[in-house]
Coordinates of C-alpha atoms and ligand atoms in Angstrom, one line a residue:
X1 CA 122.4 126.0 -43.1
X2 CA 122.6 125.4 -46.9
X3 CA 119.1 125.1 -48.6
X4 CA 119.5 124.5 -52.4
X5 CA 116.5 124.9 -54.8
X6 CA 116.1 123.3 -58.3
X7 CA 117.5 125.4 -60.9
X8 CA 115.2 126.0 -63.6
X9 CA 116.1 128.4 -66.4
X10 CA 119.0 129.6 -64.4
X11 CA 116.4 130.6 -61.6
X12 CA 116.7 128.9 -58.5
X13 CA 113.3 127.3 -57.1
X14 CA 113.8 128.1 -53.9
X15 CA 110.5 128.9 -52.0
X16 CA 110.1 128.9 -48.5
X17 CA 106.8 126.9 -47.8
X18 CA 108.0 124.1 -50.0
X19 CA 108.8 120.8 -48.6
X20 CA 112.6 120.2 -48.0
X21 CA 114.7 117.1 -47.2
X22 CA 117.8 117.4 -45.2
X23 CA 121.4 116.1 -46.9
X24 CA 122.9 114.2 -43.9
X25 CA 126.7 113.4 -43.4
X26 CA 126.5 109.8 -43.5
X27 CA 129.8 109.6 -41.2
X28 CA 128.8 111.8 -38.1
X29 CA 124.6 112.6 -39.3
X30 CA 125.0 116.1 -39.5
X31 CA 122.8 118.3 -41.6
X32 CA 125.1 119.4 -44.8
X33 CA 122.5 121.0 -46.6
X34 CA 118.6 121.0 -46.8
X35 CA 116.8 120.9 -50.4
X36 CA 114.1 121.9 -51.7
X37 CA 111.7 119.2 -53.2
X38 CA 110.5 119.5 -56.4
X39 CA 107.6 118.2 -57.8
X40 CA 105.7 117.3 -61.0
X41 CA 104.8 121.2 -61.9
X42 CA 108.8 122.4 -61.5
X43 CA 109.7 119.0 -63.6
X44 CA 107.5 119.6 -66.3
X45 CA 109.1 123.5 -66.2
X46 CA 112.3 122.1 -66.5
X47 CA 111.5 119.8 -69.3
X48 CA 110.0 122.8 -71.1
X49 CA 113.0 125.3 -70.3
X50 CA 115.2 122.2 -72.0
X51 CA 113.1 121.6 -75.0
X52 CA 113.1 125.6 -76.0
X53 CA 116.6 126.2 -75.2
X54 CA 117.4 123.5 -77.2
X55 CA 115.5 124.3 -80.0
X56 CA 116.3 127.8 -79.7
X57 CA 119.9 128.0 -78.6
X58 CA 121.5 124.9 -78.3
X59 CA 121.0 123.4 -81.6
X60 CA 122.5 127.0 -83.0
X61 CA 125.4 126.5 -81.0
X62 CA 128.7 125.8 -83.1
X63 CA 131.1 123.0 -81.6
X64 CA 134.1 125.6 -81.0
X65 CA 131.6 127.3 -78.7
X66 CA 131.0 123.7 -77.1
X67 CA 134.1 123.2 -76.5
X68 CA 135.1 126.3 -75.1
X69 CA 132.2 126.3 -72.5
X70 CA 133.6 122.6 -71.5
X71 CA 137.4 123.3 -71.5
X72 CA 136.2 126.8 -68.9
X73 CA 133.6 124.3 -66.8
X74 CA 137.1 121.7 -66.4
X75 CA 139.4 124.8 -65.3
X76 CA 137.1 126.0 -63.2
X77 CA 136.6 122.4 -61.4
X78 CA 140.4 122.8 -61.0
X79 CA 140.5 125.6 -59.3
X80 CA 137.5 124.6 -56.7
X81 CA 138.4 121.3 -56.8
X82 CA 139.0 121.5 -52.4
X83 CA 135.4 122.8 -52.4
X84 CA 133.9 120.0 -54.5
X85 CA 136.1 117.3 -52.6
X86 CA 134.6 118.9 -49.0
X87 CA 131.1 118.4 -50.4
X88 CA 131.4 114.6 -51.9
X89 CA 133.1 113.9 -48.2
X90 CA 130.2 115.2 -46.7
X91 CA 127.6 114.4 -48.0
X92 CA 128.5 110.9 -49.3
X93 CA 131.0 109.7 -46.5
X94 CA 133.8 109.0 -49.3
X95 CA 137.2 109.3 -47.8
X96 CA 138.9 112.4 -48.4
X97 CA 141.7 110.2 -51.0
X98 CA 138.5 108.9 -53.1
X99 CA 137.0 112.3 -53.3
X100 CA 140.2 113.5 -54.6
X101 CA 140.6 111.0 -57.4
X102 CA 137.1 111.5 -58.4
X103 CA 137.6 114.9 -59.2
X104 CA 140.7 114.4 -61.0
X105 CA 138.9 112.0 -63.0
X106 CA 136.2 114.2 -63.3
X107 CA 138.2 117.4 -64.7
X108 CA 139.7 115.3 -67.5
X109 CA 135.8 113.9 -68.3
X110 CA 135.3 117.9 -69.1
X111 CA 138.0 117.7 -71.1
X112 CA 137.8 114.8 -73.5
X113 CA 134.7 116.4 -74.2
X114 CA 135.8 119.7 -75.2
X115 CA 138.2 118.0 -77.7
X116 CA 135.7 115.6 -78.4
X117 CA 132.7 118.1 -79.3
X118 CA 135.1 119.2 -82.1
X119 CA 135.2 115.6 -83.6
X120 CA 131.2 115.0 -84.1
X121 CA 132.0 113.8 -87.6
X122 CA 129.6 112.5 -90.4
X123 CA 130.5 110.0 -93.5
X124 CA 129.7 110.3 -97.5
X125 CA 128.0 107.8 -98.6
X126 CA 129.5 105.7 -101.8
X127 CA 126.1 106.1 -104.0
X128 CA 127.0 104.6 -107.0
X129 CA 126.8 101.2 -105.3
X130 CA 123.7 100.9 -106.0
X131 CA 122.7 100.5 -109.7
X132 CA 120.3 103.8 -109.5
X133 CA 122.7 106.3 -107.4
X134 CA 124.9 107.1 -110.2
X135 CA 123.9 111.0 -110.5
X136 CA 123.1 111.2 -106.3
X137 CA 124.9 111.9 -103.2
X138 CA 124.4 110.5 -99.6
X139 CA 125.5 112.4 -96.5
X140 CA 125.4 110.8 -93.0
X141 CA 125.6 113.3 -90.2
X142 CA 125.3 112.9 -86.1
X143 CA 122.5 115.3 -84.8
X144 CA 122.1 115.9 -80.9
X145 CA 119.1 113.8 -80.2
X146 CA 117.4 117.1 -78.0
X147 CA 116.2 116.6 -74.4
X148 CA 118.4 114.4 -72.2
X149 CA 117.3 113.3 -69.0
X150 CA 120.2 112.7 -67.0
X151 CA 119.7 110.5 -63.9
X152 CA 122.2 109.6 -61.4
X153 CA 123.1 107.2 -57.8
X154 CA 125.1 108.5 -55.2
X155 CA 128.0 106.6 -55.6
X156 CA 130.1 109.3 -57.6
X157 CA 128.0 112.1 -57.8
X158 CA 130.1 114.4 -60.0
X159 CA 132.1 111.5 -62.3
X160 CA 129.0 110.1 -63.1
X161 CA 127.0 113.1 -63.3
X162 CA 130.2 114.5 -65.6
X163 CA 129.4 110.9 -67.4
X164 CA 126.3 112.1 -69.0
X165 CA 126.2 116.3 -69.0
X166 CA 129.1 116.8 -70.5
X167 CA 129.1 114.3 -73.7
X168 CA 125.5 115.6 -73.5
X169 CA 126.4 119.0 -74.0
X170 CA 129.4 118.3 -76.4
X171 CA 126.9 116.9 -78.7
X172 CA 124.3 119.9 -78.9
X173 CA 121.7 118.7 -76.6
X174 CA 120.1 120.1 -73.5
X175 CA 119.8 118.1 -70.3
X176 CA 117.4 117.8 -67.1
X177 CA 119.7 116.6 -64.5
X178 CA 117.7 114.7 -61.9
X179 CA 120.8 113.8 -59.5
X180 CA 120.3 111.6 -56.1
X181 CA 118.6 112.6 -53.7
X182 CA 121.2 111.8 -50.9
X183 CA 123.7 114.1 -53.0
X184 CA 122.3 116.9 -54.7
X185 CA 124.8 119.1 -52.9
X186 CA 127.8 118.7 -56.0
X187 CA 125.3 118.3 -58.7
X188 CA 123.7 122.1 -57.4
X189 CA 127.7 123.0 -57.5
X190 CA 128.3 121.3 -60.7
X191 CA 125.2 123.4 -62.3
X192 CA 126.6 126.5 -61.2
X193 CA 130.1 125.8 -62.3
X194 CA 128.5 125.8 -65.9
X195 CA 126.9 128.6 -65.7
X196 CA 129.8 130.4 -64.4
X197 CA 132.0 128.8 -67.3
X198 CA 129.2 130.7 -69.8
X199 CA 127.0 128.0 -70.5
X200 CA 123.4 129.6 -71.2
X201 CA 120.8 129.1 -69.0
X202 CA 118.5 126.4 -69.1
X203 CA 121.1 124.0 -71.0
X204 CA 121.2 122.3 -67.8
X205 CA 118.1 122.3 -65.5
X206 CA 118.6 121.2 -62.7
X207 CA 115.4 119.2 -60.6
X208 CA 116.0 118.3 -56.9
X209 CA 113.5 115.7 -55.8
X210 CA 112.9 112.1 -55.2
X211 CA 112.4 109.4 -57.8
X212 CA 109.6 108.0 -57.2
X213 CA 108.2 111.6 -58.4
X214 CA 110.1 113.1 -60.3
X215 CA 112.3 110.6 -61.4
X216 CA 109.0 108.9 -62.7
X217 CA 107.9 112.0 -64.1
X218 CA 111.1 112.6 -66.2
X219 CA 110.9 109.2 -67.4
X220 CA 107.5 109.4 -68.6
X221 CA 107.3 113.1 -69.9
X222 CA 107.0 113.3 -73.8
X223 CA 108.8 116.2 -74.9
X224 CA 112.2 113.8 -73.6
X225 CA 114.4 112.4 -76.0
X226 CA 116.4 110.0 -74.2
X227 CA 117.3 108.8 -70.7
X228 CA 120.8 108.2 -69.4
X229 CA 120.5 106.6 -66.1
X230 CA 123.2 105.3 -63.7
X231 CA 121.6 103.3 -61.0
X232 CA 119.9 100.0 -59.4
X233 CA 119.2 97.2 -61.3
X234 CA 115.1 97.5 -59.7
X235 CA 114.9 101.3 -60.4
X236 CA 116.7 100.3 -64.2
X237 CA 113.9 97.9 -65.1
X238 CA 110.6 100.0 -64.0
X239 CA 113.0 102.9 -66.1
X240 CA 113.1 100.3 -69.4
X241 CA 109.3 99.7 -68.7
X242 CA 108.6 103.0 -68.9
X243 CA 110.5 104.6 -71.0
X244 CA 108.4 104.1 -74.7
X245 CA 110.0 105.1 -77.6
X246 CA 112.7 106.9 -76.1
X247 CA 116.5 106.5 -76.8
X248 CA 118.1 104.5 -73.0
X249 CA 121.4 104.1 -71.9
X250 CA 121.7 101.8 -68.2
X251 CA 124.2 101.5 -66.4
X252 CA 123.4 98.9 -63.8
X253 CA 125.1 96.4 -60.8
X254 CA 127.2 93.9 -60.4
X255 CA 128.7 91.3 -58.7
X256 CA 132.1 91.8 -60.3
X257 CA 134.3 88.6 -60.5
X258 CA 138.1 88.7 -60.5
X259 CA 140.1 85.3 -61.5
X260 CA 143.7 84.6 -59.9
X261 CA 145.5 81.9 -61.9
X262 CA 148.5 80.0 -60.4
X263 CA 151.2 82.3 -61.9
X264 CA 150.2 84.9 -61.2
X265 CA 151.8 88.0 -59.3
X266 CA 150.2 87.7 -56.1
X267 CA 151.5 90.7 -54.5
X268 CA 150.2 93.0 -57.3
X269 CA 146.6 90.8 -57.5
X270 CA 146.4 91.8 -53.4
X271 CA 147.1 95.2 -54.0
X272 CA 144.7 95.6 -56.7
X273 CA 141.9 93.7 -55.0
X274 CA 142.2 95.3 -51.8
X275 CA 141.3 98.8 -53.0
X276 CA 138.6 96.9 -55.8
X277 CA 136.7 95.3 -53.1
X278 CA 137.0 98.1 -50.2
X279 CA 137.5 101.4 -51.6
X280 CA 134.5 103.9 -50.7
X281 CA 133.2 100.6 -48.6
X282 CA 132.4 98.6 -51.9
X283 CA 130.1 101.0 -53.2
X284 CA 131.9 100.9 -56.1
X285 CA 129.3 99.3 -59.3
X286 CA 132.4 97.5 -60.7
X287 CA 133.6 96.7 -57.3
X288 CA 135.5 93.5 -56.2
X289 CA 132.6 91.0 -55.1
X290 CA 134.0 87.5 -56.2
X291 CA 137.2 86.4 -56.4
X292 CA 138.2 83.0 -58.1
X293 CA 141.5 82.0 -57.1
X294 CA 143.5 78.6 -58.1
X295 CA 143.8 76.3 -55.7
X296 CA 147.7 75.8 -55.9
X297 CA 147.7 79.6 -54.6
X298 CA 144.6 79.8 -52.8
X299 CA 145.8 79.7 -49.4
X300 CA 148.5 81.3 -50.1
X301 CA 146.5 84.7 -51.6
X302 CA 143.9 84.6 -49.0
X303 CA 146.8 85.0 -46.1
X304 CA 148.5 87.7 -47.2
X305 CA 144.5 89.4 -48.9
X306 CA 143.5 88.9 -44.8
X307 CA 146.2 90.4 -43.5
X308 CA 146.1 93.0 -45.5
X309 CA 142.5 93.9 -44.8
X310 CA 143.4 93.7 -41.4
X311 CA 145.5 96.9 -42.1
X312 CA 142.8 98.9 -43.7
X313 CA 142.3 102.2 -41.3
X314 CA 138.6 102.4 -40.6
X315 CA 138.1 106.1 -39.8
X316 CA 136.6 109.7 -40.6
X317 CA 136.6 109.9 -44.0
X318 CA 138.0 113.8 -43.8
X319 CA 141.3 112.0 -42.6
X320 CA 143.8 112.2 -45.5
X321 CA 145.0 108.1 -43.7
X322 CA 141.3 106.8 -44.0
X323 CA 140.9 103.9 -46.3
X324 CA 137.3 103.1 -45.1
X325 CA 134.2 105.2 -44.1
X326 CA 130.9 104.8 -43.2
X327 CA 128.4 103.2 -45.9
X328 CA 125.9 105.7 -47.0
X329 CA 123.1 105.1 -44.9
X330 CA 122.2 102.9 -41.7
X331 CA 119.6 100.6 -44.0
X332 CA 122.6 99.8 -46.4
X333 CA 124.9 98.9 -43.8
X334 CA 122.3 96.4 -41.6
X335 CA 121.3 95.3 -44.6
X336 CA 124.6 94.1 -45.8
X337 CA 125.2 92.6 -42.3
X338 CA 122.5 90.8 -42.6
X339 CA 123.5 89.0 -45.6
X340 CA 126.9 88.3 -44.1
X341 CA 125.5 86.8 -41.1
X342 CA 122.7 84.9 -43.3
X343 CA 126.3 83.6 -45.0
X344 CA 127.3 82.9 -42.0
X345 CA 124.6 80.5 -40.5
X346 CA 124.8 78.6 -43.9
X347 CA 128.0 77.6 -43.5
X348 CA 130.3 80.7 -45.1
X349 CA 133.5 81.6 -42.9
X350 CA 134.0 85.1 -41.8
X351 CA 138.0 85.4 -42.2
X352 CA 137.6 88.7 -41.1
X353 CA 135.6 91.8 -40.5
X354 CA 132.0 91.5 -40.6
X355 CA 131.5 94.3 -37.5
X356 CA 128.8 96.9 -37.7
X357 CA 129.3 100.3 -35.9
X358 CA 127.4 103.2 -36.4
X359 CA 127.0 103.0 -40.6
X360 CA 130.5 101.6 -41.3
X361 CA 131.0 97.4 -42.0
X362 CA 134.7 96.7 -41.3
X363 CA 136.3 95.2 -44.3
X364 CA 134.6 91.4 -44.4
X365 CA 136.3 88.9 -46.5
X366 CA 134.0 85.9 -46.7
X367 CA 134.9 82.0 -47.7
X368 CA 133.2 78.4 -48.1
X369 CA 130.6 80.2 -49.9
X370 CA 128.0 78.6 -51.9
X371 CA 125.9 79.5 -54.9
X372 CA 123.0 80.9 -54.3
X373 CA 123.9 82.6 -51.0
X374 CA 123.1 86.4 -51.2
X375 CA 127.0 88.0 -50.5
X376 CA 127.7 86.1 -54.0
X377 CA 125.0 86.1 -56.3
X378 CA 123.1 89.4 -55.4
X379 CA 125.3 92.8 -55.8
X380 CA 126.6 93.8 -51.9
X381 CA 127.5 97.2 -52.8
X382 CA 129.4 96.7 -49.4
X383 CA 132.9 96.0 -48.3
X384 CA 132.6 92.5 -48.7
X385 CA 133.7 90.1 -50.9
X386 CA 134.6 86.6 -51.1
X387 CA 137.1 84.3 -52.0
X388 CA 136.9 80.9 -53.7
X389 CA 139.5 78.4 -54.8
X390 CA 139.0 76.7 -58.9
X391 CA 140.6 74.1 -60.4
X392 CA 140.4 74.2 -64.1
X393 CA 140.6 77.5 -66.0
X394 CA 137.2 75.9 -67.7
X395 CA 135.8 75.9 -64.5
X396 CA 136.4 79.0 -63.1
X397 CA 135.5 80.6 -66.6
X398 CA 131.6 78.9 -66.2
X399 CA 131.5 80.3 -62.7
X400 CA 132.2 83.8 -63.4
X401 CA 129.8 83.7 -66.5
X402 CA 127.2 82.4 -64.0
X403 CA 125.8 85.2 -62.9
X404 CA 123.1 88.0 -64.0
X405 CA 125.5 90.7 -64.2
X406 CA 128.2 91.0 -67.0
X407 CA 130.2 94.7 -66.2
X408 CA 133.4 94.3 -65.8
X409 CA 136.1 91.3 -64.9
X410 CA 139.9 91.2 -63.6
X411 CA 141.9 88.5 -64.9
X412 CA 145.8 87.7 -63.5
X413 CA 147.8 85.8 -65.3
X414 CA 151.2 86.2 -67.0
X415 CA 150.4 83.8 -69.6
X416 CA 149.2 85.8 -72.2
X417 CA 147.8 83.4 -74.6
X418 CA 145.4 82.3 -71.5
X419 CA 144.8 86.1 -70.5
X420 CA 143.5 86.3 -74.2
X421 CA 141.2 83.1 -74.1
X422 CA 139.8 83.9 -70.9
X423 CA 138.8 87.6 -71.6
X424 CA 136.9 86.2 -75.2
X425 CA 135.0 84.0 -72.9
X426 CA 134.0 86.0 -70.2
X427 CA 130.6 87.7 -70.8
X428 CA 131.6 91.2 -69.6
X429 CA 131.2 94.8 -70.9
X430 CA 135.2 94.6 -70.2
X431 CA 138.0 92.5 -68.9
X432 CA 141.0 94.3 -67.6
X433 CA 144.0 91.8 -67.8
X434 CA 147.0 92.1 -64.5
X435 CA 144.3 94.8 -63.3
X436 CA 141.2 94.5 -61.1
X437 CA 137.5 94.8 -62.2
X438 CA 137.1 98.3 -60.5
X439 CA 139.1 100.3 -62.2
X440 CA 138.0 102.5 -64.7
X441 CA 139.2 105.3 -67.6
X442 CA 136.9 107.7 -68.6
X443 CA 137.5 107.6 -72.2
X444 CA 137.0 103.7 -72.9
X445 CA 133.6 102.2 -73.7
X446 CA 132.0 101.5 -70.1
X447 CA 129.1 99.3 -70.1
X448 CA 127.2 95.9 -69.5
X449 CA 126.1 93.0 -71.1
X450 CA 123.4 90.9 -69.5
X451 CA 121.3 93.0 -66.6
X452 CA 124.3 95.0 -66.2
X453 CA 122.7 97.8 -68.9
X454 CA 122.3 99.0 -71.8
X455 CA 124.5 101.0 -74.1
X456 CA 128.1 102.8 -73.2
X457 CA 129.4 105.6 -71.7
X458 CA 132.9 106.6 -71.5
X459 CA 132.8 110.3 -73.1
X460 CA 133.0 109.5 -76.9
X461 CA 130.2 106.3 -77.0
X462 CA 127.8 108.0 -74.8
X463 CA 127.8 110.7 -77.6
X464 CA 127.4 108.3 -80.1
X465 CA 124.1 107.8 -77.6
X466 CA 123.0 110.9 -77.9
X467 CA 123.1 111.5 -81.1
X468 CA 120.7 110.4 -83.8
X469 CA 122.2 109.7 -87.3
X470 CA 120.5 111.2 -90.0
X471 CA 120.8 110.7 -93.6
X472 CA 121.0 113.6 -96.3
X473 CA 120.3 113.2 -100.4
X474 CA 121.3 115.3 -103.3
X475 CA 120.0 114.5 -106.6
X476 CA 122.1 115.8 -108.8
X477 CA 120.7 117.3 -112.1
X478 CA 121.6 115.5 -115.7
Ligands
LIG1 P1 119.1 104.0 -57.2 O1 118.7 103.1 -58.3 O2 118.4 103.8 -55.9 O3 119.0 105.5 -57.6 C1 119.6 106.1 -58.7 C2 118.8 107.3 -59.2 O4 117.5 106.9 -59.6 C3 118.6 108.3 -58.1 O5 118.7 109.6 -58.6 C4 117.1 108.0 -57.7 O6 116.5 109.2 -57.2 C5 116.5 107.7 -59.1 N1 115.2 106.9 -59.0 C6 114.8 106.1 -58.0 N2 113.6 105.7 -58.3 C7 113.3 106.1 -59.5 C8 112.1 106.0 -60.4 N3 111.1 105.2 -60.1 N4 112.2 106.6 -61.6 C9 113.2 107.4 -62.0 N5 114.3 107.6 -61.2 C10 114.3 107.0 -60.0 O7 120.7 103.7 -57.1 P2 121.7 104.2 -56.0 O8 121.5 103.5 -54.7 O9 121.8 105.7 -55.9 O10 123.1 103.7 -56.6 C11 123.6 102.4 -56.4 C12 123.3 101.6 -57.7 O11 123.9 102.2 -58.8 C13 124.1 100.2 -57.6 O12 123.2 99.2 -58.0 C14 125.3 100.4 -58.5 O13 125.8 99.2 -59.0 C15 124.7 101.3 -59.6 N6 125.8 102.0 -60.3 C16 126.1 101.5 -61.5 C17 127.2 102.1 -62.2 C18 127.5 101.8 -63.6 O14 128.2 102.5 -64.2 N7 127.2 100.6 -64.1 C19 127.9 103.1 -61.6 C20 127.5 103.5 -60.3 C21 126.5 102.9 -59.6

């Protein structure tokens, strides 16, 4: 049995009276690994450890030496990238082929941020604009901001974990890395990758415990400098509440909308949406949850979407074939039958799926749908999504804008001057045009609008996040 300690100062807290919390496989509910809780005291050590390295070695740190600590961490991730996919299988349920391209994705995140940490650049200011600054001159520079608290869901527990430490470190700064509780097993990896790759102790400290202490604690603490959180919408706002004075970056649900117009290529929209709206079971925070379709092609997509549900291989997701796993726990998936069957007795159709067994939800496309039900206007997070026909491009624009999310948006068309309008008016983060609202690049500006966050990530903005500018005068003598 794995039991995993907080990692404090590059010391493991690992104490054998402490209260632990087991990592289940969410697929077969075997123990993966067992960790060791950590409460207020070890938080506050960890926020310490990151506060003095930082001021005492970080800041010191020259960017080649940045990016030659990031460009080791990413080979290293390459060469035990089969023991980082076994762990996200395990201990998240993600099929095998999800885990894979999460790594991949995750190994290049290391390496924007190597270049990028080279590129941290500054801007002289043209003085003599104003009628006094004739004999002065201005320099604008990006400074790490200091302690980053780094919190992250389950979802993608090294992308997104990548998502913050390593634009963190390429800036200068120091992180406590509070990662889910339901997958601290990577993050523990991830920590010791660094440290391997030469990063120096305590740049990264690493606190294993539940949020409601010590996620609350980080939060609150006063020697932290900003908070980078990927997560619920709920645990977001009591975050933003919280937080005072310091810097915040959210990244938050949604209820992703995709709009099909009349020419477009349905074949390609099916494909896309299929693996928008199911992969890793919907848990997916840009995943396919509403999808507008015209009606001169509504019947038309939804056959051939059905069918190809239908094909989806429901399985273990260590099978190389498995398309769709279990759900992460067995709350998440009654809770998303519920709302299908609440859809259900208000009139929705069930075209197919909908069947609970053990923690896996078949993949349930839903229609006749009406505002206001849950499977529409609240985030799923589930395989489930449904489909609804429009008639005017007007129309379907005001019901995708409807809604308190604004991540991202698909839009297929071929007409390009209507791809165009539409994406201006959607209120999104982004609009991906011939290409679903799940997928993602790791060096574009990835974000919300509405009470889908605050701020961007996407390795370059979020170290625009975690910087502070700071402004530097000369006065030049007579
Ligand atoms: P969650 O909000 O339950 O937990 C996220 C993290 O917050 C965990 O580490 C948790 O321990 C911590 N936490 C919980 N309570 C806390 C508190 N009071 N103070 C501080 N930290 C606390 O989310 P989850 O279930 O792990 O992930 C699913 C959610 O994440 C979905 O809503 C999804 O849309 C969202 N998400 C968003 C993005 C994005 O980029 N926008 C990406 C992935 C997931």
């Amino acid at each position: 049995m794995m039991r995993i300690g907080s990692i404090i100062g590059g010391e493991e807290r690992n104490d054998r009276n402490r209260e632990t919390l087991a990592v289940k496989n969410p697929y077969n509910g075997e123990v993966v690994a067992e960790i060791v809780l950590a409460g207020e005291e070890e938080l506050d050590d960890a926020v310490k450890s990151s506060l003095s390295v930082f001021k005492n070695t970080m800041k010191m740190m020259p960017a080649y030496e940045r990016a030659r600590i990031l460009a080791k961490a990413a080979e290293l991730l390459e060469e035990q990238k089969e023991d980082f996919a076994e762990i996200i299988v395990q201990e998240a349920g993600k099929p095998i082929k999800h885990s894979w391209a999460e790594i991949m994705r995750s190994i290049q995140i290391l390496r924007y941020a190597s270049e990028l940490s080279k590129h941290l650049t500054g801007e002289v200011l043209q003085m003599e604009a104003d009628v006094r600054g004739s004999d002065r001159l201005g320099f604008v520079k990006r400074v790490p901001v200091g302690v980053v608290a780094a919190i992250t869901p389950f979802n993608f527990p090294l992308n997104l974990s990548l998502h913050k430490i390593a634009p963190a470190i390429a800036a200068g700064n120091t992180v406590v890395f509070k990662p889910a509780e339901k997958t601290p097993v990577s993050a523990y990896k991830l920590v010791n990758l660094f440290e391997e790759a030469g990063l120096p102790d305590g740049v990264i400290n690493l606190v294993l415990g539940t949020g409601e202490t010590v996620g609350r604690a980080l939060v609150t603490h006063k020697d932290v400098h900003k908070i980078t959180f990927t997560g619920s919408l709920a645990v977001g706002k009591m975050i933003r509440e919280t937080a005072g004075f310091k810097k915040v970056t959210m990244e938050l649900g949604s209820n992703s909308p995709n709009l099909i117009f009349e020419d477009a290529d349905l074949d390609q929209a099916v494909e896309s949406l299929l693996t928008a709206a199911f992969a890793f079971s919907g848990q997916v925070c840009v995943s396919a949850q509403r999808i507008y379709v015209h009606e001169d092609v509504y019947d038309k997509f939804l056959g051939k979407f059905v069918e190809a549900a239908r094909k989806l291989k429901i399985g273990d997701p260590r099978d190389e074939e498995t398309d769709i796993g279990p759900m992460i726990e067995a709350a998440a998936a009654k809770r998303a039958k519920e709302w299908i069957e609440e859809a259900r007795s208000q009139g929705a159709v069930i075209e197919t799926g909908g069947e609970l067994d053990g923690n896996t939800l078949s993949p349930t496309i839903i229609t006749e749908v009406e505002k206001g039900m849950k499977v529409v206007t609240d985030e799923a997070f589930a395989p489930l999504v449904s489909v609804m026909p429009f008639k005017t491009e007007e129309e379907a624009v005001n019901r995708t804008n409807d809604s308190i999310y604004g991540l991202q948006a698909g839009v297929f068309t071929k007409d390009i001057d209507r791809a165009f309008r539409v994406a201006e008016s959607l209120e999104m983060g982004g609009v991906w045009i011939n290409e679903s609202s799940a997928y993602r690049q790791d060096n574009y500006p990835y974000g919300g609008v509405k009470q889908s966050g605050l701020g961007r990530e996407g390795v370059k903005y979020a170290m625009d996040e975690m910087t502070e500018i700071k402004f530097i005068g000369v006065k030049l003598a007579k």
